[in-house]
Every structure is written in C-alpha cells, then in structure tokens.
Amino acid sequence: MIDLEVVAVDDRIPGIRSLTLARPGGGPLPPFVPGSHLVVECGPAHNAYSLTGDGAGPLTYSVSVLSRPDGSGGSRWIHERRVGDVVAAHGPRSAFAPVLSATRHLLVAAGIGITPMVSHLRSARRWHRQVELLYVHRRGRGAHLDDVEALAESASIFTDRESFTAAVDDALGRQPLGTHLYLCGPTAFMAEVTARATAWGWPSSRVHVEHFGTDAFDPGEPFDVHLTSTGQTFTVDSGVSLLEALLAHGVDVPNLCRRGVCGECRVEVTGGEVSHRDLFLGERDRAAGDSMMCCVSRAAGALLELTP
Amino acid sequence: MSSVSSNHLSTFPFPFTADSYRYSTNLAPAGTAVTTATGGWGERIVDVDAHYDTELAERAVILAADPSRHAVLAHMRPAAWDAMLVLMRELAAAHPETMSLTGDGTTWHWRNTRLGVTADFVVGDESTLPAEPLAFIAAQVQEDVVLLDRRGGELFLDAGVVTFAAAWSFGFDVGMEFLDVHGPVPRLRESGVIGRAREFILRLQPGEAYRRTNWSIAMGSHLDQSLERYPDWAPARAAAASSDDDAFGRLVHLRVEVQHLIGLPESGAVCFLIRTYLLPLAELAAVEPWRLRTAAVLAELPEDLADYKGFAAHRDRIVAWLDTHGGP
C-alpha cells in the first residue's frame, strides 16, 4: 500500500474530478504499464481508477473520476477530497495493456472510459505505435479532450450516439491484419461494440475490454454455498457478494480490490456452475470451471460447492 | 575457448532441499536470503561476483563469434529498454559506489565505473546508446537475459542475450511459445508443473519479482554449454569415463541456475534472468551435508531425468565418487 497526497484537483469538466497524487514529500512512484489502474481506498469502498499520466518514471499519478450519486459512495468520497488530503492506494496493477505485437491499436471509448486510453496514447506516441481513437461523450462532458488532441495522431470525437456507432462500425471493417481493439465504457456499450466486432470477424483474442463505468454490479440471484472443508451450507443473498458471505461465515479469503480485477480472492470450485463476472480469469480458466473470483462472480445455478 | 574457475563456496546456491528431486513450480519471492551449509545467497536479483570481468569477457567473445545468441523481435523494443532500466536500477542499488543511474525521466545518465562505461541516453532512441539496449546491459551483468511477451493468454520467448545456455539453443527458441520451449524436458508437461508456471508468469504484475533454481550435471567448467557448441563440450562426457579419480572430481560439476522472473514496469513484458554457477565435485565434497545430499539425489533420480540432466551414463561413478570422498 502507498500513501498518496492530493497535490492538485481539476474540476473543469462538470461531474468529473481529476486528482493529481504524489508521495507526501515527493519522490518517484512505481512505473506502470499503459491501461493500469490504481485501487484507491475510498472510505468503505475500494475503487479501481485508470491512471491517465505517463507510466515511465512517474513522480505523480493522475486519475479522473466521474461523480455517481447512485453508486457505492467511492466517487462521492473522491469528489470530497481536497488538496493536501492523503489517500491510501494499492497498485498500480496492469489489466488492460497494449499488446506489444499488435500492428495497430484501435481504441474505442465512451464517457469516462476515455481514462485508460489516455495512457495508451502517451505510450503509443513514445513508441511510434499506430493508433486510432474513437471517443463519444456527452456534450460539455468530454474529459481529457486536451490530452487527446495533444497525443492522438488519429482521433474522432463524437457527442451523438448515431454518428459514433456508424463510425465504429466503419472503423471495425477497415482495420488491417494485426490490429487489436480496446474498449472502455459502460457495460452495454462494450457488449454492443464487441458484438459488432464479432460480426466483422474479429477473434476474441484481439478484443480487449476494460470494465469501467460499472460502479455497481447487477445484484444477482440468491444461491446456496456448500463448503466441503467445514460442511457448512449457507445462502448468499441477492446484493451480497460471495466474498462478503464467506467472510461473514468466518472463512478467511485474501482479497484486495473487490472488483474482480486484482486476482487475490480466487477460490476453488468443486461443484456447480459459475457465472463469471470478474476481469481476472482468462477463457481457459473459465472453461476449466474449477475456480472463481468470489468478490464479483456468483453461481449460475442454485448451488455452489467450494473448498476455500 | 575460455573457461572459469568454480565460484566461491560461501555463496554457491546449493539447490537441493531434500534427498530426492522432482520438477516443481518452486518459485519464491526474489531478494530473500537463503542460508546454506557454507554461507548464503539470494539477497540480490543481479549478482556481481569475483568472476564479473572474466564472464563478461567470455560473453563478448561468444557474441562476436555467434550473433544468433542475441535477438530482439521488433515488437520487443520497448521491453528491451524497460529491461535495461530495471537491470541498471538493480545494479545501482546493489553497487552505489561504482554504478549509478540518474536522470530527469527523459535523459538518463548511466555510470558503471567497474567497467569504465558511461552513457547518456534517451529511452526509445537507439542512437543514444552504443549498442541495442538489451545487448548494452547484457554486457554489464553476468546473467543471461530473456524477455517473454505475454499475449493471447500465452508466453513467447521473443528477445534475449543468452551466451551461457545449458544444453539449449536460444537462436532456435526465439519466437517460440513457452510450453513449446520446454517440450524436450521430461515429465514437465504431464506433471502440470510447466502449465502452472506459465499461469503464474502470465499473472506476474509489473514490478513483482520471483526466483527459482534449476540444476544439471556438467562435464568441464565451460559456461557456454549451448547446443551450438555441442561439438566442443559433448566429447568431455565420453572422456570422463577414462579419467582417473582425481581428474573425475575436477571434471564433473554441479551446474546451478538461479533464475529470476521480473514483471517489467512499463512494457508489461517479463524479464527472465538466468545466472549460472558451477561447482566441481572435488569442492562440493568438501562440504559434508552437500556431499551426502547430492549423492542421495543423484542416486534416486529417475533415469529419464538423469539423462536429461546430462549424467545418466556416469550416474554410478558420480555417486560412488561422492560416497568415497568424504571427510577431511
């Protein structure tokens, strides 16, 4: 964990607060891979925020946070910070990195989903990567437009969904062999673009998604859990995570981000189908079906058997 | 062909922790000290020792004679710069009196007075260094350096400078997937060890570092036992049979690799370091617990592993030699 002091606040875009963080007293911070996020302890919540600065030898970290009055409280907490406040953070962690061997990078962002793309653009500029950005935002709410202008060799910015959707479809159809696609924005937006990419024949290994804008997960259906280690059986209610239920029943599960990104809370599954909602396990892990990230994933059926 | 004398006993990374050995995913956090019968090892990721000058001179000779020992596939350029900076920081932290890395994030100054090297460079601009970045730093560490790319849920050996390979060929393996690279190792895939290692490496976060040891039995003290040089070192295996007891004890070496895995902080690639240490039986036998344990491990090892580790033909003689060379 690192303590970071708020050294600057930028509220120029309504509803979006950008924080600049540094070590109290200064000094170098750990470098990071483009697309990395920082997990910030926001009061009771642990929220992952994309780092928007330069990952090479950073002296500060920058994050931009959208205000979500209906969210879990993390964004509200961030919006209450002032210059001089100290926050606790974990990371940075990499889960949305540019693929080094890609011949070209197509970045598609909606709203606050622009944040991980900014560090991608910085890195693309340093390493002369071919990159194209499509970005849609609500009128007057476009975060990081100045960064995009300074960094992107090819950027198309939209404020209406219709022309954006047409441009995305056009872009998906004209990319050369070896292009990788990166998506960040609301879940429904990413599902739609992924479906369009699939229709154009993009293999899933070339499509990379970063699930921001998902402040609250679908609360899910209740299900029963049986622990083979202790013989206990209990119910995980709708709106309660499996991790929370395990901890409440005295099962000590290591955990950190509680957002399905850090990989700490993996538990072994010996029975029942899993509805994977994390961002950590790969397709192979999911196909194996013998583990799950209990902070966000749930049972697909009525019962799960675990050996935590 | 040059060769090196054995490393100092006190820092030799004796690899056996039990009287039998099988491959395992024996990964531990890097930088933690290990206590051995003679002293200890493991506090540093990059180890500069008394053989620094001779081993680096040997590396230079090998690279000059065979450029295939060095390769950086085009997409690994950022990873090569990344690895160079990480290794410079490791060296500078361990040897601040002779090595330092300073800079403002754009222009860096590297100083290695041990070798009389200085450089002012800009990351990403190859024209500011006298050599390709991976080659530049590999000329200043005794470790072999391999860079692994992570893509599509797989690992690829896509760059490196490897001059001290133990019966493999870097030039042959460049571009290969991790499981394919390890295809020739008996029992590795079936046991699940290599699959677990791959999953671990795929999840290694930038800035994290882990290590493991590996070992084999080598005839002679040549660090370069690559497949490219097979005709130079393989005949020594046959010659061992006709050597007398004293010569046998000097010829047969326990060859240990200390391997480090480092998540590279900016490119997200993985740096794999291989440092090779050689200890002849004659010196190993002077350490009583090592003599007994090595004899037990070598006697018990299944035939396919003994063959892969290079000593099946001489197993009985090595074990007998160790059994009869105890005491002062």
XYZ file of C-alpha atoms in Angstrom:
636
model
C 0.000 0.000 0.000
C 1.167 3.544 -0.680
C 0.014 6.779 0.900
C -0.553 9.473 -1.687
C -1.193 13.146 -1.145
C -3.647 15.073 -3.302
C -1.460 17.762 -4.882
C -3.910 19.114 -7.459
C -7.621 18.985 -8.211
C -9.189 19.747 -11.582
C -12.966 20.248 -11.737
C -13.147 21.924 -15.137
C -15.421 19.236 -16.604
C -18.776 19.162 -14.798
C -19.249 15.923 -12.861
C -15.665 14.757 -13.391
C -12.917 15.335 -10.881
C -9.285 14.794 -11.822
C -6.853 14.267 -8.958
C -3.097 14.501 -9.125
C -1.430 12.394 -6.432
C 2.156 12.300 -5.199
C 4.156 10.828 -2.359
C 3.918 13.116 0.666
C 7.270 14.886 0.391
C 7.693 13.825 -3.240
C 9.850 11.165 -4.858
C 9.495 8.658 -7.673
C 6.443 6.398 -7.848
C 6.402 2.878 -9.305
C 6.288 2.977 -13.119
C 3.221 1.434 -14.733
C 2.046 -0.254 -17.897
C -0.397 1.765 -20.051
C -4.006 0.966 -19.122
C -3.073 0.258 -15.479
C -5.359 1.178 -12.629
C -4.814 2.261 -9.069
C -7.024 0.797 -6.346
C -7.939 3.653 -4.009
C -9.396 3.165 -0.547
C -12.376 5.499 -0.765
C -13.702 5.341 2.747
C -15.510 1.975 2.936
C -15.143 1.235 -0.790
C -12.081 0.117 -2.749
C -12.337 1.528 -6.232
C -10.108 0.963 -9.267
C -9.307 4.074 -11.295
C -7.303 4.193 -14.519
C -4.040 6.094 -14.372
C -4.021 8.780 -17.016
C -0.442 10.013 -16.725
C 2.852 8.778 -18.138
C 3.886 5.363 -16.746
C 7.611 5.818 -17.362
C 9.333 7.103 -14.222
C 6.295 8.940 -12.815
C 6.556 11.488 -9.992
C 2.759 11.828 -9.815
C -0.282 9.683 -10.532
C -3.418 11.117 -12.099
C -6.950 9.743 -12.051
C -10.239 11.137 -13.300
C -13.401 10.125 -11.509
C -16.985 10.533 -12.663
C -19.442 11.573 -9.977
C -22.023 8.814 -9.405
C -24.613 9.928 -6.871
C -26.263 6.480 -7.115
C -23.011 4.491 -6.830
C -21.348 2.771 -3.895
C -20.010 6.022 -2.486
C -16.447 5.806 -3.802
C -16.890 8.540 -6.370
C -18.587 10.802 -3.832
C -15.669 10.249 -1.472
C -13.192 11.168 -4.218
C -15.177 14.279 -5.037
C -14.870 15.386 -1.399
C -11.041 15.222 -1.355
C -9.107 18.457 -1.191
C -5.509 19.418 -1.906
C -3.370 18.200 0.980
C -5.561 15.185 1.833
C -3.763 11.824 1.963
C -5.343 8.745 0.415
C -4.331 5.080 0.657
C -3.841 3.253 -2.619
C -2.784 -0.155 -3.906
C -1.077 -0.882 -7.174
C -0.691 0.144 -9.884
C -1.985 -3.037 -11.465
C -1.946 -3.846 -15.153
C -5.033 -5.449 -16.692
C -5.553 -3.546 -19.953
C -2.116 -3.343 -21.544
C -1.375 -2.585 -25.177
C -0.424 -5.788 -26.978
C 3.233 -5.314 -27.915
C 2.996 -7.344 -31.119
C -0.091 -5.535 -32.455
C 0.499 -3.815 -35.797
C -2.154 -1.205 -34.966
C -4.302 -0.216 -31.982
C -7.967 0.782 -32.301
C -9.193 2.465 -29.108
C -12.934 2.935 -28.600
C -14.093 4.835 -25.522
C -17.380 6.115 -24.169
C -17.613 8.786 -21.474
C -15.255 8.325 -18.549
C -13.987 5.215 -20.403
C -11.513 7.590 -22.050
C -9.264 7.394 -18.961
C -7.256 4.197 -19.708
C -6.957 5.281 -23.348
C -5.009 8.395 -22.332
C -2.047 6.380 -21.039
C -2.305 4.156 -24.144
C -1.999 7.284 -26.281
C 1.034 8.521 -24.330
C 2.794 5.195 -24.758
C 1.804 4.940 -28.439
C 3.406 8.307 -29.032
C 6.666 7.314 -27.334
C 6.949 4.021 -29.208
C 5.511 5.255 -32.527
C 2.620 2.791 -32.425
C -0.139 3.205 -34.983
C -3.213 4.164 -33.035
C -6.734 5.345 -33.850
C -9.184 6.615 -31.240
C -12.976 6.865 -31.390
C -14.444 8.665 -28.400
C -18.037 9.542 -27.606
C -19.036 11.807 -24.733
C -21.996 13.898 -23.714
C -21.863 17.483 -24.902
C -19.848 19.574 -22.451
C -18.727 16.490 -20.507
C -15.694 15.424 -22.531
C -12.845 14.533 -20.196
C -9.236 14.663 -21.403
C -10.069 16.316 -24.724
C -6.880 18.372 -24.448
C -4.800 15.227 -23.889
C -6.454 13.522 -26.840
C -5.694 16.482 -29.058
C -2.074 16.627 -27.945
C -1.403 12.889 -28.107
C -3.538 11.169 -30.761
C -2.433 11.146 -34.375
C -5.897 9.993 -35.385
C -8.866 10.799 -33.146
C -12.558 11.105 -33.933
C -14.714 12.629 -31.235
C -18.492 12.411 -31.116
C -21.280 13.786 -28.995
C -24.137 11.876 -30.636
C -24.523 8.109 -30.494
C -25.775 7.633 -34.026
C -22.770 9.012 -35.883
C -20.442 7.410 -33.325
C -21.986 3.988 -33.895
C -21.673 4.379 -37.653
C -18.020 5.460 -37.303
C -17.220 2.497 -35.028
C -18.782 0.092 -37.487
C -16.817 1.651 -40.321
C -13.571 1.527 -38.313
C -14.077 -2.126 -37.358
C -14.443 -3.026 -41.014
C -11.324 -1.313 -42.343
C -8.586 -2.286 -39.884
C -5.512 -4.040 -41.277
C -4.414 -7.522 -40.191
C -2.797 -7.483 -36.761
C -4.934 -4.699 -35.279
C -6.072 -5.039 -31.663
C -9.262 -3.425 -30.368
C -9.513 -1.840 -26.902
C -12.862 -0.880 -25.384
C -13.744 1.056 -22.273
C -17.078 2.437 -21.201
C -20.424 1.269 -19.859
C -21.027 -2.487 -19.990
C -23.840 -2.254 -22.551
C -21.672 -0.104 -24.815
C -18.805 -2.587 -24.704
C -21.159 -5.505 -25.334
C -22.529 -3.735 -28.374
C -19.130 -2.892 -29.860
C -17.878 -6.411 -29.112
C -20.897 -7.821 -30.941
C -20.169 -5.594 -33.930
C -16.504 -6.647 -33.887
C -17.537 -10.312 -33.734
C -19.861 -9.754 -36.677
C -16.928 -8.286 -38.617
C -14.930 -11.431 -37.806
C -12.663 -10.093 -35.052
C -11.349 -13.023 -32.959
C -11.981 -12.569 -29.243
C -8.226 -12.636 -28.561
C -7.950 -9.331 -30.474
C -10.664 -7.578 -28.452
C -9.740 -6.160 -25.032
C -12.267 -4.658 -22.665
C -11.840 -2.559 -19.535
C -14.945 -2.582 -17.382
C -15.195 0.898 -16.018
C -18.486 2.612 -15.676
C -19.692 -0.454 -13.780
C -19.791 1.113 -10.367
C -22.455 -1.300 -9.196
C -22.825 -4.866 -10.415
C -26.175 -6.478 -11.037
C -27.112 -7.679 -7.531
C -27.726 -11.209 -8.872
C -29.988 -14.029 -7.748
C -29.577 -15.664 -4.324
C -27.810 -19.049 -4.254
C -26.626 -21.644 -1.745
C -22.997 -22.417 -0.946
C -21.693 -25.667 0.486
C -18.163 -25.698 1.951
C -16.589 -29.163 1.685
C -13.878 -28.163 4.166
C -16.224 -27.450 7.073
C -19.533 -28.979 5.935
C -21.282 -25.595 6.293
C -24.104 -24.642 3.940
C -25.476 -21.111 3.729
C -27.326 -18.793 1.376
C -25.761 -15.837 -0.430
C -28.491 -13.246 -0.785
C -29.107 -11.012 -3.762
C -26.927 -7.921 -3.468
C -24.397 -9.684 -1.209
C -21.140 -10.892 -2.745
C -19.879 -14.434 -2.213
C -16.741 -12.904 -0.684
C -18.775 -10.953 1.856
C -20.800 -14.091 2.684
C -17.631 -16.193 3.127
C -16.036 -13.582 5.394
C -19.272 -13.326 7.411
C -19.142 -17.104 7.951
C -15.596 -16.966 9.262
C -13.837 -18.100 6.088
C -10.674 -16.046 5.718
C -10.344 -15.288 1.992
C -7.489 -12.991 0.937
C -8.921 -10.078 -1.020
C -7.974 -6.641 -2.203
C -9.874 -4.856 -4.953
C -13.339 -6.444 -4.560
C -13.900 -5.528 -8.181
C -12.757 -8.721 -9.876
C -9.512 -7.226 -11.125
C -6.707 -7.949 -8.678
C -6.815 -11.761 -8.568
C -6.458 -12.108 -4.803
C -9.779 -13.750 -3.897
C -9.724 -16.781 -6.202
C -11.480 -19.768 -4.609
C -11.611 -23.393 -5.726
C -14.944 -24.673 -7.029
C -15.698 -28.390 -6.776
C -19.358 -28.358 -7.779
C -21.962 -26.196 -9.505
C -21.815 -23.815 -12.451
C -20.191 -20.387 -12.087
C -21.389 -17.120 -13.549
C -18.002 -15.420 -14.045
C -18.242 -11.630 -13.748
C -14.601 -10.867 -12.998
C -11.922 -9.395 -15.245
C -9.130 -11.600 -13.990
C -9.728 -15.198 -15.116
C -8.998 -15.988 -18.756
C -11.075 -18.060 -21.122
C -9.073 -21.177 -20.238
C -9.704 -20.733 -16.515
C -13.382 -20.198 -17.119
C -13.611 -23.268 -19.326
C -11.903 -25.325 -16.607
C -14.668 -24.181 -14.245
C -12.708 -25.105 -11.139
C -12.139 -21.641 -9.715
C -13.826 -18.269 -9.421
C -13.197 -14.760 -8.142
C -15.619 -14.642 -5.252
C -15.767 -10.861 -4.926
C -17.918 -10.417 -8.044
C -18.750 -13.833 -9.529
C -21.789 -15.841 -8.472
C -23.489 -19.173 -9.029
C -25.112 -19.732 -12.401
C -27.465 -22.238 -10.736
C -28.897 -22.771 -7.274
C -25.801 -24.213 -5.544
C -22.017 -23.914 -5.491
C -19.641 -26.315 -3.745
C -16.363 -24.697 -2.647
C -13.120 -25.604 -0.889
C -11.830 -22.198 0.215
C 37.747 -21.270 -25.578
C 37.928 -19.636 -22.211
C 36.629 -21.115 -19.023
C 36.099 -20.015 -15.457
C 37.091 -21.442 -12.178
C 34.455 -22.527 -9.692
C 32.529 -19.925 -7.730
C 33.242 -19.293 -4.129
C 31.784 -21.952 -1.894
C 30.284 -19.496 0.548
C 27.797 -18.035 -1.932
C 27.121 -21.153 -4.015
C 23.306 -21.592 -4.374
C 23.146 -25.255 -3.413
C 19.791 -26.308 -4.917
C 18.745 -29.482 -3.102
C 16.342 -29.121 -0.197
C 15.607 -32.847 0.230
C 17.190 -36.212 -0.590
C 15.136 -36.567 -3.756
C 14.357 -34.154 -6.552
C 11.468 -33.679 -8.977
C 10.477 -30.655 -11.013
C 8.146 -28.367 -9.134
C 6.869 -24.817 -9.509
C 9.499 -23.829 -6.942
C 9.006 -20.086 -7.115
C 9.864 -17.824 -4.189
C 9.863 -14.045 -3.819
C 13.105 -12.542 -5.105
C 15.591 -10.883 -2.821
C 15.099 -13.070 0.241
C 18.248 -14.531 1.777
C 18.822 -18.288 1.811
C 21.154 -19.779 4.400
C 23.286 -22.714 3.275
C 25.863 -25.001 4.902
C 28.625 -22.672 3.707
C 27.004 -19.249 3.966
C 24.143 -17.980 1.872
C 22.814 -16.423 -1.321
C 19.730 -14.785 -2.727
C 19.684 -11.235 -1.373
C 20.196 -9.697 -4.784
C 18.480 -10.162 -8.108
C 21.630 -9.309 -10.054
C 24.779 -10.810 -8.570
C 28.140 -9.235 -9.349
C 30.917 -11.505 -8.097
C 34.646 -12.129 -8.493
C 34.089 -13.570 -11.979
C 32.461 -10.399 -13.320
C 35.290 -9.439 -15.652
C 36.109 -12.922 -16.923
C 32.487 -13.905 -17.536
C 31.671 -10.660 -19.339
C 34.806 -11.065 -21.463
C 33.677 -14.583 -22.299
C 30.193 -13.321 -23.221
C 31.708 -10.742 -25.579
C 33.807 -13.403 -27.325
C 30.757 -15.671 -27.757
C 28.569 -12.860 -29.115
C 31.251 -11.770 -31.563
C 31.578 -15.304 -32.881
C 27.845 -16.095 -32.980
C 25.355 -13.220 -33.371
C 22.410 -15.645 -33.033
C 22.887 -15.511 -29.250
C 21.279 -12.069 -29.288
C 17.851 -11.304 -30.738
C 15.130 -8.740 -30.116
C 11.992 -9.249 -32.215
C 10.700 -5.891 -33.466
C 7.731 -5.662 -31.096
C 10.026 -6.193 -28.079
C 11.895 -2.888 -28.470
C 10.007 -1.216 -25.592
C 10.567 -4.303 -23.431
C 14.311 -4.231 -24.141
C 14.529 -0.604 -22.950
C 12.370 -1.477 -19.974
C 14.610 -4.422 -19.017
C 17.741 -2.318 -19.409
C 16.419 0.308 -16.986
C 15.331 -2.349 -14.471
C 18.748 -4.025 -14.544
C 20.542 -0.677 -14.267
C 18.444 0.168 -11.195
C 19.236 -3.238 -9.666
C 22.960 -2.782 -10.280
C 22.962 0.789 -8.975
C 21.072 -0.182 -5.815
C 23.485 -3.019 -5.063
C 26.712 -1.201 -6.009
C 26.149 2.521 -5.476
C 29.896 3.144 -5.160
C 30.609 2.005 -8.729
C 27.266 2.205 -10.533
C 24.505 4.795 -10.776
C 21.502 5.751 -12.859
C 20.392 9.365 -12.724
C 18.084 11.369 -14.879
C 15.026 13.533 -15.220
C 12.790 10.912 -16.847
C 13.776 11.921 -20.368
C 17.554 11.925 -20.480
C 19.342 9.376 -18.294
C 22.943 9.063 -17.236
C 24.361 5.607 -16.586
C 27.722 5.084 -14.915
C 29.481 1.748 -14.405
C 32.997 2.573 -13.252
C 33.709 -1.119 -12.675
C 33.797 -1.472 -16.477
C 34.597 2.163 -17.293
C 31.219 2.576 -19.028
C 29.200 5.798 -19.062
C 26.234 6.658 -21.249
C 23.752 9.497 -21.645
C 20.651 8.170 -23.333
C 17.024 8.882 -24.150
C 14.644 5.951 -23.721
C 13.347 4.825 -27.103
C 16.173 6.443 -29.073
C 18.653 3.718 -30.031
C 21.058 6.274 -31.486
C 21.853 7.485 -27.952
C 23.412 4.141 -26.945
C 26.472 2.421 -28.387
C 24.533 -0.852 -28.694
C 20.996 -2.207 -28.784
C 19.697 -1.696 -25.189
C 19.474 -5.375 -24.257
C 22.948 -6.048 -25.615
C 24.241 -2.931 -23.849
C 23.070 -4.115 -20.420
C 23.841 -7.800 -21.044
C 27.478 -6.738 -21.423
C 27.325 -5.485 -17.815
C 25.604 -8.344 -15.972
C 26.740 -11.949 -15.590
C 23.159 -13.147 -16.043
C 21.747 -14.356 -19.327
C 18.679 -12.257 -20.160
C 15.494 -13.494 -21.830
C 12.371 -11.393 -22.440
C 8.960 -13.026 -22.597
C 5.986 -11.405 -24.298
C 2.535 -12.094 -22.878
C -0.225 -12.139 -25.436
C -3.441 -14.046 -26.053
C -3.035 -15.918 -22.769
C 0.330 -17.331 -23.841
C 4.006 -16.535 -23.291
C 6.525 -16.123 -26.068
C 10.305 -16.085 -25.881
C 10.733 -13.031 -28.081
C 14.048 -11.445 -27.098
C 17.251 -12.118 -25.237
C 21.007 -12.311 -24.894
C 21.956 -15.861 -23.937
C 25.564 -16.961 -24.059
C 25.670 -19.499 -21.220
C 22.809 -21.857 -22.153
C 22.739 -25.326 -20.586
C 22.032 -27.678 -23.497
C 19.530 -25.498 -25.307
C 19.686 -23.045 -28.178
C 18.425 -19.511 -27.767
C 18.601 -18.895 -31.508
C 16.403 -21.940 -32.127
C 13.875 -20.967 -29.449
C 13.390 -17.282 -30.327
C 9.730 -16.624 -31.099
C 8.562 -19.913 -29.588
C 5.758 -20.302 -27.085
C 6.763 -21.106 -23.511
C 5.336 -24.658 -23.426
C 6.997 -25.469 -26.751
C 10.339 -24.156 -25.469
C 10.063 -26.636 -22.605
C 8.829 -29.513 -24.796
C 12.098 -31.512 -24.505
C 12.075 -31.562 -20.686
C 10.808 -34.959 -19.488
C 7.772 -35.086 -17.175
C 7.325 -31.329 -17.185
C 4.094 -31.025 -19.153
C 2.438 -34.197 -17.803
C 3.101 -33.172 -14.210
C 1.367 -29.837 -14.738
C 4.453 -28.006 -13.446
C 5.100 -26.040 -16.605
C 1.428 -25.185 -17.089
C 1.249 -23.765 -13.579
C 4.476 -21.861 -14.130
C 3.016 -20.344 -17.273
C -0.172 -19.282 -15.488
C 1.945 -17.755 -12.738
C 4.118 -15.818 -15.178
C 1.074 -14.621 -17.140
C -0.262 -13.080 -13.924
C 3.014 -11.612 -12.682
C 2.360 -7.931 -12.060
C 4.772 -5.203 -13.189
C 7.384 -4.637 -10.502
C 6.980 -8.097 -8.944
C 9.997 -10.404 -8.917
C 10.271 -14.117 -8.132
C 13.065 -16.657 -8.407
C 13.733 -20.364 -8.624
C 16.743 -22.619 -9.030
C 17.410 -25.304 -11.596
C 20.377 -27.644 -11.927
C 22.178 -30.156 -14.085
C 25.450 -32.048 -14.133
C 28.090 -30.645 -16.456
C 31.399 -32.072 -17.633
C 34.042 -29.377 -17.625
C 33.735 -25.807 -16.438
C 32.538 -24.129 -19.618
C 29.643 -21.775 -19.015
C 28.669 -21.973 -22.661
C 27.161 -25.419 -22.964
C 24.716 -24.321 -25.646
C 23.621 -26.719 -28.362
C 25.545 -24.528 -30.818
C 28.741 -25.585 -29.055
C 27.745 -29.216 -28.577
C 30.763 -30.490 -30.557
C 33.049 -28.627 -28.137
C 31.633 -29.884 -24.865
C 29.871 -33.180 -25.580
C 33.106 -35.176 -26.073
C 34.046 -34.316 -22.484
C 31.186 -36.530 -21.345
C 32.781 -39.527 -23.060
C 36.240 -38.552 -21.854
C 35.017 -38.602 -18.264
C 34.771 -42.384 -18.380
C 38.517 -42.770 -18.914
C 39.666 -40.154 -16.405
C 41.192 -41.133 -13.082
C 39.506 -40.370 -9.774
C 41.195 -37.016 -9.160
C 40.537 -35.795 -12.674
C 36.934 -37.013 -12.424
C 36.364 -34.912 -9.318
C 37.650 -31.832 -11.116
C 35.807 -32.554 -14.376
C 32.277 -33.237 -13.098
C 30.401 -30.111 -11.985
C 27.111 -29.401 -10.321
C 25.705 -26.658 -12.544
C 23.115 -24.482 -10.833
C 20.982 -21.768 -12.361
C 19.433 -19.048 -10.252
C 16.532 -17.810 -12.361
C 14.619 -14.609 -11.756
C 11.291 -13.550 -13.208
C 10.617 -9.805 -13.171
C 7.418 -8.126 -14.327
C 8.657 -5.217 -16.428
C 7.075 -1.999 -15.260
C 6.333 -0.116 -18.460
C 6.019 -2.675 -21.266
C 4.285 -5.381 -19.242
C 6.670 -7.999 -20.665
C 8.561 -10.388 -18.361
C 12.320 -10.382 -17.855
C 13.774 -13.831 -17.193
C 17.326 -13.848 -15.832
C 19.463 -16.972 -15.749
C 22.626 -16.900 -13.686
C 24.876 -19.934 -13.883
C 27.145 -21.230 -11.123
C 29.483 -24.201 -11.452
C 30.952 -26.259 -8.619
C 33.255 -29.266 -9.236
C 32.623 -32.442 -7.265
C 36.047 -32.057 -5.663
C 34.920 -28.821 -3.979
C 31.339 -29.884 -3.364
C 32.525 -33.000 -1.483
C 34.392 -30.809 0.984
C 31.019 -29.696 2.363
C 29.775 -32.817 4.125
C 25.982 -32.136 4.032
C 26.230 -31.253 0.330
C 28.234 -34.417 -0.445
C 25.671 -36.660 1.258
C 22.613 -34.915 -0.158
C 23.949 -34.698 -3.711
C 24.808 -38.410 -3.666
C 21.292 -39.222 -2.419
C 19.556 -37.054 -5.019
C 21.635 -38.307 -7.926
C 21.209 -41.949 -6.875
C 17.431 -41.626 -6.592
C 16.647 -39.566 -9.706
C 14.599 -41.460 -12.356
C 16.527 -42.448 -15.470
C 14.766 -40.071 -17.886
C 15.567 -37.074 -15.670
C 19.152 -38.235 -15.151
C 19.519 -38.469 -18.910
C 18.057 -35.002 -19.447
C 20.277 -33.542 -16.754
C 23.321 -34.909 -18.504
C 24.689 -37.628 -16.244
C 22.784 -40.910 -16.819
C 25.875 -42.553 -18.319
C 28.028 -41.561 -15.327
C 25.492 -41.789 -12.535
C 27.014 -44.829 -10.809
C 30.510 -43.427 -10.903
C 29.465 -39.995 -9.638
C 27.522 -41.487 -6.740
C 30.405 -43.860 -5.906
C 32.871 -40.959 -6.140
C 30.802 -38.889 -3.712
C 30.397 -41.884 -1.375
C 34.173 -42.404 -1.182
C 35.355 -38.776 -0.980
C 34.013 -37.740 2.381
C 35.851 -36.451 5.391
C 38.832 -34.139 5.587
